[in-house]
CSV table of C-alpha atoms in Angstrom, one decimal:
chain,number,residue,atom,x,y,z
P,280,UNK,CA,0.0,0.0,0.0
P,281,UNK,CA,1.6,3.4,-0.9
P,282,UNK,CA,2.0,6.6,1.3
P,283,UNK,CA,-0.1,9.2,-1.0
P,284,UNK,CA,-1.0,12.6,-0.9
P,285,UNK,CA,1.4,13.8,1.8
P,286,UNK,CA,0.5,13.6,5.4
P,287,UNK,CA,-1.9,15.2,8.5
P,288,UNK,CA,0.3,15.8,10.7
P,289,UNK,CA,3.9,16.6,11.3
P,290,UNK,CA,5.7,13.2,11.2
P,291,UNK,CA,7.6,12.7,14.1
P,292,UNK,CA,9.3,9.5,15.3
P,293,UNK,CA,8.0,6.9,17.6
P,294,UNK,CA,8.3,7.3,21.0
P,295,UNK,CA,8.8,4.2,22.8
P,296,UNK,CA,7.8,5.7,26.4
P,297,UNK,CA,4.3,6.9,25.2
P,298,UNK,CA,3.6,3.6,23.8
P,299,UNK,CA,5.2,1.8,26.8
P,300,UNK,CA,2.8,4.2,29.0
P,301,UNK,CA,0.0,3.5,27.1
P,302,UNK,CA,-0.1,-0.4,27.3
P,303,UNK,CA,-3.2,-1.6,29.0
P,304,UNK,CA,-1.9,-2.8,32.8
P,305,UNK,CA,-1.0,-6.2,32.7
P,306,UNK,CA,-0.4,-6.4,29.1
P,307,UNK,CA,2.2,-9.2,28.5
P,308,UNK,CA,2.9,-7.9,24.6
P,309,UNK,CA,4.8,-5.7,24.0
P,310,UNK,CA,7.3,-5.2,27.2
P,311,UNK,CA,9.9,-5.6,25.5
P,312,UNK,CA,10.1,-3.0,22.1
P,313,UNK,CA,13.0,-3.0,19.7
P,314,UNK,CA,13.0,0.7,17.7
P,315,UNK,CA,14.5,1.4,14.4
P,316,UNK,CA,14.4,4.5,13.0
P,317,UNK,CA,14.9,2.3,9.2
P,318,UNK,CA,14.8,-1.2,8.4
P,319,UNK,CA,14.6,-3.6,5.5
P,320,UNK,CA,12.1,-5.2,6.9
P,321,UNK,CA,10.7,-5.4,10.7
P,322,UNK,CA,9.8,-9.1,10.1
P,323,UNK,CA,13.3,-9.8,8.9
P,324,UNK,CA,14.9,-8.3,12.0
P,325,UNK,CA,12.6,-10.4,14.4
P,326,UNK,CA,13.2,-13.6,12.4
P,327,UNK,CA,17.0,-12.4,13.0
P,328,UNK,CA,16.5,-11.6,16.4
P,329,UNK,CA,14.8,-14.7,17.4
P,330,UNK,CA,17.9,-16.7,15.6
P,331,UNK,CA,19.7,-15.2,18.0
P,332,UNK,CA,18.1,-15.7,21.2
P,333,UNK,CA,15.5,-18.0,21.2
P,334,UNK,CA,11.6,-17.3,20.7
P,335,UNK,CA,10.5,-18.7,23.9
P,336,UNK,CA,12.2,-15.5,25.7
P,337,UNK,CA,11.0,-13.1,22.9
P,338,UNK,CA,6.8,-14.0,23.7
P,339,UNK,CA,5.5,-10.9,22.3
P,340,UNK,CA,8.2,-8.8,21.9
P,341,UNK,CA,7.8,-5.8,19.0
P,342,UNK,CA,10.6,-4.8,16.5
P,343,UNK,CA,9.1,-1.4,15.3
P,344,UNK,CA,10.3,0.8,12.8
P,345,UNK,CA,9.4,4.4,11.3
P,346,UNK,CA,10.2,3.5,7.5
P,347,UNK,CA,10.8,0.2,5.8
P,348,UNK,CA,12.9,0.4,2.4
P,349,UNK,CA,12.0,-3.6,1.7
P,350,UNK,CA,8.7,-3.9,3.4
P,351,UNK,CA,6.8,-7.7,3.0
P,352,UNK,CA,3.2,-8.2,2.4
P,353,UNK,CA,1.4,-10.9,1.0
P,354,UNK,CA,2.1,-13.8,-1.8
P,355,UNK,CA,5.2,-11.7,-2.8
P,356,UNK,CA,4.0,-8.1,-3.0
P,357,UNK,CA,5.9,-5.2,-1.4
P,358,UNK,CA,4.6,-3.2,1.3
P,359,UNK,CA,5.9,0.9,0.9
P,360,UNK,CA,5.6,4.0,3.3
P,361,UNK,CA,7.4,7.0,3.8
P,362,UNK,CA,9.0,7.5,7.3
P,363,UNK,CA,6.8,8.1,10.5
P,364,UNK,CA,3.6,8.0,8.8
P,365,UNK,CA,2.9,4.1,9.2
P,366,UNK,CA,2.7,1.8,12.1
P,367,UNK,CA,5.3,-0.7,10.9
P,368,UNK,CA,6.1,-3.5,13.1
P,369,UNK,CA,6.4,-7.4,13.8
P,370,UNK,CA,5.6,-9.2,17.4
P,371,UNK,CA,7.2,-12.4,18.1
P,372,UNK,CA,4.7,-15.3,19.1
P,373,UNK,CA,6.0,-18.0,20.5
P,374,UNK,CA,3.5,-21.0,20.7
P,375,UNK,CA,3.1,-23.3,23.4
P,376,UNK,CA,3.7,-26.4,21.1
P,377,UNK,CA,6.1,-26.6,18.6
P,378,UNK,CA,5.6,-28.2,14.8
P,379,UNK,CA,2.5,-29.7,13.9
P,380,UNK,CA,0.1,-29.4,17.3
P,381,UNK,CA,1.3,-25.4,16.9
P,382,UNK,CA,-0.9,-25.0,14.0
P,383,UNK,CA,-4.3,-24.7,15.9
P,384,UNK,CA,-3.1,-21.7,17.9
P,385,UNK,CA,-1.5,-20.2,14.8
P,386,UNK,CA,-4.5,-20.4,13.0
P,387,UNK,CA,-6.3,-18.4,16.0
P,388,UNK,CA,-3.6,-16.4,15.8
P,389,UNK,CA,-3.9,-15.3,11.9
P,390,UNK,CA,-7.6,-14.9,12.6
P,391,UNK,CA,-6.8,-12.5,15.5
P,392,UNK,CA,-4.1,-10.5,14.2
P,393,UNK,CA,-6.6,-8.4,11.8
P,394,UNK,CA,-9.7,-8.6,14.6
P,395,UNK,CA,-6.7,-6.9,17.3
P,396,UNK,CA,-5.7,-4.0,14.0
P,397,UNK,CA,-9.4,-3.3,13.5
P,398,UNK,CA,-10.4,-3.0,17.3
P,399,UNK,CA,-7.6,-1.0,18.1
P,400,UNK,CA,-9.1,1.7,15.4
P,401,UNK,CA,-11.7,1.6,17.1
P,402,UNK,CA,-10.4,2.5,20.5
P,403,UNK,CA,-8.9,5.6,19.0
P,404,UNK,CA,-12.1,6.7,16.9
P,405,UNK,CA,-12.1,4.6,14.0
P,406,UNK,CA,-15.0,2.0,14.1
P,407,UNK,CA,-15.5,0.9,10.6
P,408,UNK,CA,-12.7,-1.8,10.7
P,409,UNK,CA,-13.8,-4.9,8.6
P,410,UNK,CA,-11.9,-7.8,8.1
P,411,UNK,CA,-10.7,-8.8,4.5
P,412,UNK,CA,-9.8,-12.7,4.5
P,413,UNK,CA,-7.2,-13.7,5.2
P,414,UNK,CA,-6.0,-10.6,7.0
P,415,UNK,CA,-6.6,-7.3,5.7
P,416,UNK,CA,-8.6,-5.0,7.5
P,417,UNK,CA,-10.6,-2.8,5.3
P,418,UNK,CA,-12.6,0.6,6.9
P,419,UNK,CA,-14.4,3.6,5.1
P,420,UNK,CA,-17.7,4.3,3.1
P,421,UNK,CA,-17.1,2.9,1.0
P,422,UNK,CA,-14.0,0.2,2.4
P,423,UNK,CA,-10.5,0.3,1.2
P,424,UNK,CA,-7.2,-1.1,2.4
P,425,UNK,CA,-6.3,0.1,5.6
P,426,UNK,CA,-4.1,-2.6,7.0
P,427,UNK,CA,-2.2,-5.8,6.2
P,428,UNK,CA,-0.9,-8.7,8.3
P,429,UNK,CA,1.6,-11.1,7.8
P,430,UNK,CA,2.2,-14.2,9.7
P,431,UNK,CA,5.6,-16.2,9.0
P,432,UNK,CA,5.8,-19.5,11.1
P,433,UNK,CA,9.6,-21.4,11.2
P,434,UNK,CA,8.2,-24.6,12.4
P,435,UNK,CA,10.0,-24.6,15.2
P,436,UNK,CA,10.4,-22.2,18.2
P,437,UNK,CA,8.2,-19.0,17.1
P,438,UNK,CA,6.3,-17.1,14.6
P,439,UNK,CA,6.7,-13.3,13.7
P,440,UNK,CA,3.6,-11.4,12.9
P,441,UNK,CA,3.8,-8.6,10.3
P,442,UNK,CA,1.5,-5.6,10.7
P,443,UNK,CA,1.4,-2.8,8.4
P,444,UNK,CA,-0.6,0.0,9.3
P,445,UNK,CA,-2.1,3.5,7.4
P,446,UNK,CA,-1.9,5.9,10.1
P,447,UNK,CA,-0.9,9.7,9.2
P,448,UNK,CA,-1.2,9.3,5.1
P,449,UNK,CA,-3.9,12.0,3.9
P,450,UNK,CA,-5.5,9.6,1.6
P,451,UNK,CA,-8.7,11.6,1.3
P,452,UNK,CA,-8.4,11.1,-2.5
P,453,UNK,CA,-6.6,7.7,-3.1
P,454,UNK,CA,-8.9,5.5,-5.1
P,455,UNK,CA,-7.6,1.8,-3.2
P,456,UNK,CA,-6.5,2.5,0.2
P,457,UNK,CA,-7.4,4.9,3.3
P,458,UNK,CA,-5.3,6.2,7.0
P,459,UNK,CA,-6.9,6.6,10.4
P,460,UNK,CA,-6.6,10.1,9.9
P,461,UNK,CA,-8.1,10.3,6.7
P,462,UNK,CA,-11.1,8.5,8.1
P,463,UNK,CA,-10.5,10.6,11.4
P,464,UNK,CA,-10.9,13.6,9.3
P,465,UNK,CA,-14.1,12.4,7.2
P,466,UNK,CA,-15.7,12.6,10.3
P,467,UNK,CA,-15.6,15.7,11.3
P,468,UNK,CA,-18.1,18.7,9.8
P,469,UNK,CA,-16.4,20.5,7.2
P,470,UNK,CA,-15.8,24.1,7.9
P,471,UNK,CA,-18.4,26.8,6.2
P,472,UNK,CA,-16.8,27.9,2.8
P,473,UNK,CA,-14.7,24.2,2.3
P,474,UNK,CA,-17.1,22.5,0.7
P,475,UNK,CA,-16.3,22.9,-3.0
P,476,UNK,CA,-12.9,22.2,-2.0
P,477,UNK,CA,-12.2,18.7,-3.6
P,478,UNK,CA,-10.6,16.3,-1.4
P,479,UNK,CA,-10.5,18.6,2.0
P,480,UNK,CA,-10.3,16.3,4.6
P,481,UNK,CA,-10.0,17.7,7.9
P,482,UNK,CA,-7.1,20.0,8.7
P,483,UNK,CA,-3.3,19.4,8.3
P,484,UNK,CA,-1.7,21.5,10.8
P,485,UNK,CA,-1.5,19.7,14.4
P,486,UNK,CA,-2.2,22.5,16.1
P,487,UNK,CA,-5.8,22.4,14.8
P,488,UNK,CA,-8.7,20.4,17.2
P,489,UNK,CA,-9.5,18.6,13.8
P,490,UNK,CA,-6.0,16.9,13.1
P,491,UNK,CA,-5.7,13.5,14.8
P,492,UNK,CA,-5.1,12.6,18.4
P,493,UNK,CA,-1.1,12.8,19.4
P,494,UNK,CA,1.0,9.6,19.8
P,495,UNK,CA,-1.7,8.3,17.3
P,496,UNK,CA,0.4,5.5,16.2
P,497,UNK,CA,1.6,4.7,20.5
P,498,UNK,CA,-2.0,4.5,21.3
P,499,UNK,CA,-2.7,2.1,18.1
P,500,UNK,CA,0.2,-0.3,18.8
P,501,UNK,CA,-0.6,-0.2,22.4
P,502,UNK,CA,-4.8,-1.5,21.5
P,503,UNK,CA,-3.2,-3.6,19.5
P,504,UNK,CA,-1.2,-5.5,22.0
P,505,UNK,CA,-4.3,-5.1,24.5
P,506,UNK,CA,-6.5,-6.3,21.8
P,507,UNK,CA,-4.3,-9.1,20.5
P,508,UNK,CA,-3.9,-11.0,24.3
P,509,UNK,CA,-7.7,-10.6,24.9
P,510,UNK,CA,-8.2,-12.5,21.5
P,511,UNK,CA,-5.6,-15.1,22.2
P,512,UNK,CA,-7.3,-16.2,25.8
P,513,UNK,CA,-10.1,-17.0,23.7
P,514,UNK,CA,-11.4,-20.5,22.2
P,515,UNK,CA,-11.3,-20.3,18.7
P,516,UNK,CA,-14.7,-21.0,18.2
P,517,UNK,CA,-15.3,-17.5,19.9
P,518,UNK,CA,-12.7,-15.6,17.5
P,519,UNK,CA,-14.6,-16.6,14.9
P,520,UNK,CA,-17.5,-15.5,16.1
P,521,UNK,CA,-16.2,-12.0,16.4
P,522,UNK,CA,-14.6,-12.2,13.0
P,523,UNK,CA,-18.4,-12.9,11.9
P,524,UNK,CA,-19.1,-9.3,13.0
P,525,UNK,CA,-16.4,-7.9,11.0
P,526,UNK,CA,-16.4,-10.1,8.1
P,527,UNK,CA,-16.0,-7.8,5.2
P,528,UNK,CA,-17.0,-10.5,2.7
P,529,UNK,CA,-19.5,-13.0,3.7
P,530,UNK,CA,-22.7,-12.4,2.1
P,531,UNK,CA,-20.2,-10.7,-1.1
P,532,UNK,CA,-20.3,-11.9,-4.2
P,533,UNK,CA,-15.7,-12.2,-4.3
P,534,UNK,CA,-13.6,-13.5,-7.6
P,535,UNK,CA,-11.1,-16.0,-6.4
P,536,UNK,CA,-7.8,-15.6,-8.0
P,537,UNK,CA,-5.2,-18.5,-8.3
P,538,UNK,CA,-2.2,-16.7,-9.2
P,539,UNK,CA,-2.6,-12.8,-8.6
P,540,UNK,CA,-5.8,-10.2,-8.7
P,541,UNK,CA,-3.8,-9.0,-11.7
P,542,UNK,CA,-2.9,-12.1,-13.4
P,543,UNK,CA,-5.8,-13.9,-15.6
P,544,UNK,CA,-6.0,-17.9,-14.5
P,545,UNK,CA,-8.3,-20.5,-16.4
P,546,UNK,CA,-9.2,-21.5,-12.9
P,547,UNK,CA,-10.6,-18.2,-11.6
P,548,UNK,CA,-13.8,-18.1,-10.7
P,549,UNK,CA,-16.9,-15.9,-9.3
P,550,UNK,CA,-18.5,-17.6,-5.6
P,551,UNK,CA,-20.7,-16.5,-2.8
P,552,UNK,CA,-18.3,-16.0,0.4
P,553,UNK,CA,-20.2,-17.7,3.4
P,554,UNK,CA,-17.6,-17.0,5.8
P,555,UNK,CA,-14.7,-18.1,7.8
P,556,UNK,CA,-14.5,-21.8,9.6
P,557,UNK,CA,-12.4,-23.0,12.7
P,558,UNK,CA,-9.5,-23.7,10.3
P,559,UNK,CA,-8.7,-20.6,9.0
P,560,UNK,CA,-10.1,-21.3,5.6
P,561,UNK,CA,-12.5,-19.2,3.5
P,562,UNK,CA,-15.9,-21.0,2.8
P,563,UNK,CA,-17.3,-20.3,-0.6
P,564,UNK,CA,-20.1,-21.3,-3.1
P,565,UNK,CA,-19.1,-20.8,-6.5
P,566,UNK,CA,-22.0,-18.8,-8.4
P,567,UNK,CA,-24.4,-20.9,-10.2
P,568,UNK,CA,-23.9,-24.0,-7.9
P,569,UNK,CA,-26.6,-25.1,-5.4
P,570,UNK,CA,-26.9,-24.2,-2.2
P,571,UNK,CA,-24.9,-26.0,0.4
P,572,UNK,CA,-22.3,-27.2,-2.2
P,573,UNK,CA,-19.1,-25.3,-0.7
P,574,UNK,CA,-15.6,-25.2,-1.2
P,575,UNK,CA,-13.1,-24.5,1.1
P,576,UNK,CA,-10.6,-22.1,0.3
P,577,UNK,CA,-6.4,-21.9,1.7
P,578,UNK,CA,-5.0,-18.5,1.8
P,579,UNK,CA,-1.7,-19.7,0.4
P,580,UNK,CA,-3.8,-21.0,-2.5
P,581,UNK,CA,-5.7,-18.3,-3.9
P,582,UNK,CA,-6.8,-14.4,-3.2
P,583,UNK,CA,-9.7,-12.8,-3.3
P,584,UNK,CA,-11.4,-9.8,-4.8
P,585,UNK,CA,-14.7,-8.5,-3.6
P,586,UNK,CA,-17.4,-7.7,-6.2
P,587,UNK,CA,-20.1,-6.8,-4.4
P,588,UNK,CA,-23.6,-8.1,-2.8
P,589,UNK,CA,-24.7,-11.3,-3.8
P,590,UNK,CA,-27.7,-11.2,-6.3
């Protein structure tokens, strides 16, 4: 997701004390927070990090930085920001089982990654969070990309968790992708004589009551880690459940790619998305097929576009 149309604020780097005051008492995430002003990649540095000292000590420690120059997202694709306007960062998981028996947690996990993202925006004012399966959290009238999460799993002592975050980007005018203080802005009344100003979304300068809160990105990584550990003490049964209620696509009529959303494939085809089961996978009907006749669908398999309400 690119950083567009300049910013809403004066970008200033992250300051690990506000965040490490904001964390919800008790919170076991994020204690421990490794800052970089610039990295390759936050989930590279974790994956290094936990090379070097074991994942079991690391549980939920946060490699953070204020600009990526080789950022990862999904199936390949790059994830790019300018400095100090995104919430870039990677948390260490360690599971209690290694291999195999991990899987069931780290399935909970990916499903509460993009729940934690969304209900942190909504602890700071933006409430419009939906969850794009697998984990993209979409927000706005009407959605667009807000956040992506990435979840990397070495089979052995831990996984690292990739979370990319639109925070201070004025995106008031980007046709795929929206901030928290875009949306932020959108909701507040538009001065008398700014109305036939296209794009005007709130004001830019800090020192205005419309731009957004301060420490906005400490008091989203903070939810996050407060959201993220009320998830995980949950059955998985019961994530699900609350990724029901944010489910940006079931009811949608999606197209299911099989290589990329902008690569034709033979195999492509239109469904019905009826939501998300206990295993992580996408449930889908494809359109024209009966009722009940669903196909489950592996995020490592395919991705999805959505298309609309289902006829």
């Amino acid at each position: 997701v690119p950083c567009a149309m300049g910013v809403h604020t004066h970008r200033m780097p992250f300051d690990p004390p506000t965040f490490t005051r904001l964390l919800p008492t008790g919170c076991s995430l994020g204690q421990r927070l490794e800052y970089h002003a610039s990295l390759s990649s936050t989930m590279t540095a974790a994956r290094e990090l936990v090379g070097s000292e074991g994942g079991a000590s690391l549980h939920g420690a946060v490699v953070l930085a204020d600009e990526q120059t080789a950022g990862l997202g999904r199936r390949g694709r790059s994830w790019d920001a300018e400095a100090c306007c995104s919430l870039l960062f990677s948390l260490v998981w360690a599971p209690a089982a290694a291999g195999p028996p991990a899987f069931p947690e780290l399935v909970r996990l990916n499903l509460a990654a993009p729940l934690a993202v969304a209900g942190a925006c909504s602890l700071v004012g933006v409430s419009s969070g939906l969850v794009k399966w697998p984990n993209d959290v979409w927000a706005g009238v009407p959605p667009k990309k807000l956040s992506g999460v990435l979840l990397d799993y070495d089979g052995r002592e831990a996984a690292v968790l990739g979370v990319g975050v639109n925070v201070l980007q004025d995106m008031s005018l980007h046709p795929a992708a929206t901030s928290v203080a875009t949306l932020l802005a959108a909701q507040t009344p538009t001065p008398p004589g700014r109305e036939a100003e296209p794009g005007w979304a709130g004001a830019l300068e800090p020192s205005s009551p419309l731009a957004p809160p301060a420490s906005l990105r400490e008091r989203l990584l903070a939810s996050f880690c407060g959201e993220l550990e009320r998830l995980m003490r949950m059955e998985t049964a019961q994530v699900v459940a609350e990724h029901r209620r944010r489910d940006l696509l079931r009811g949608q009529t999606v197209r299911v790619h099989h290589r990329t959303r902008e690569e034709h494939d033979p195999r492509d085809y239109d469904a019905v998305a009826a939501g998300v089961g206990e295993d992580g996978a996408l449930r889908v009907r494809r359109v024209g097929e009966p009722a009940g006749r669903e196909v489950a669908l592996a995020a490592e398999e395919v991705s999805i576009s959505p298309l609309g309400p289902a006829s």
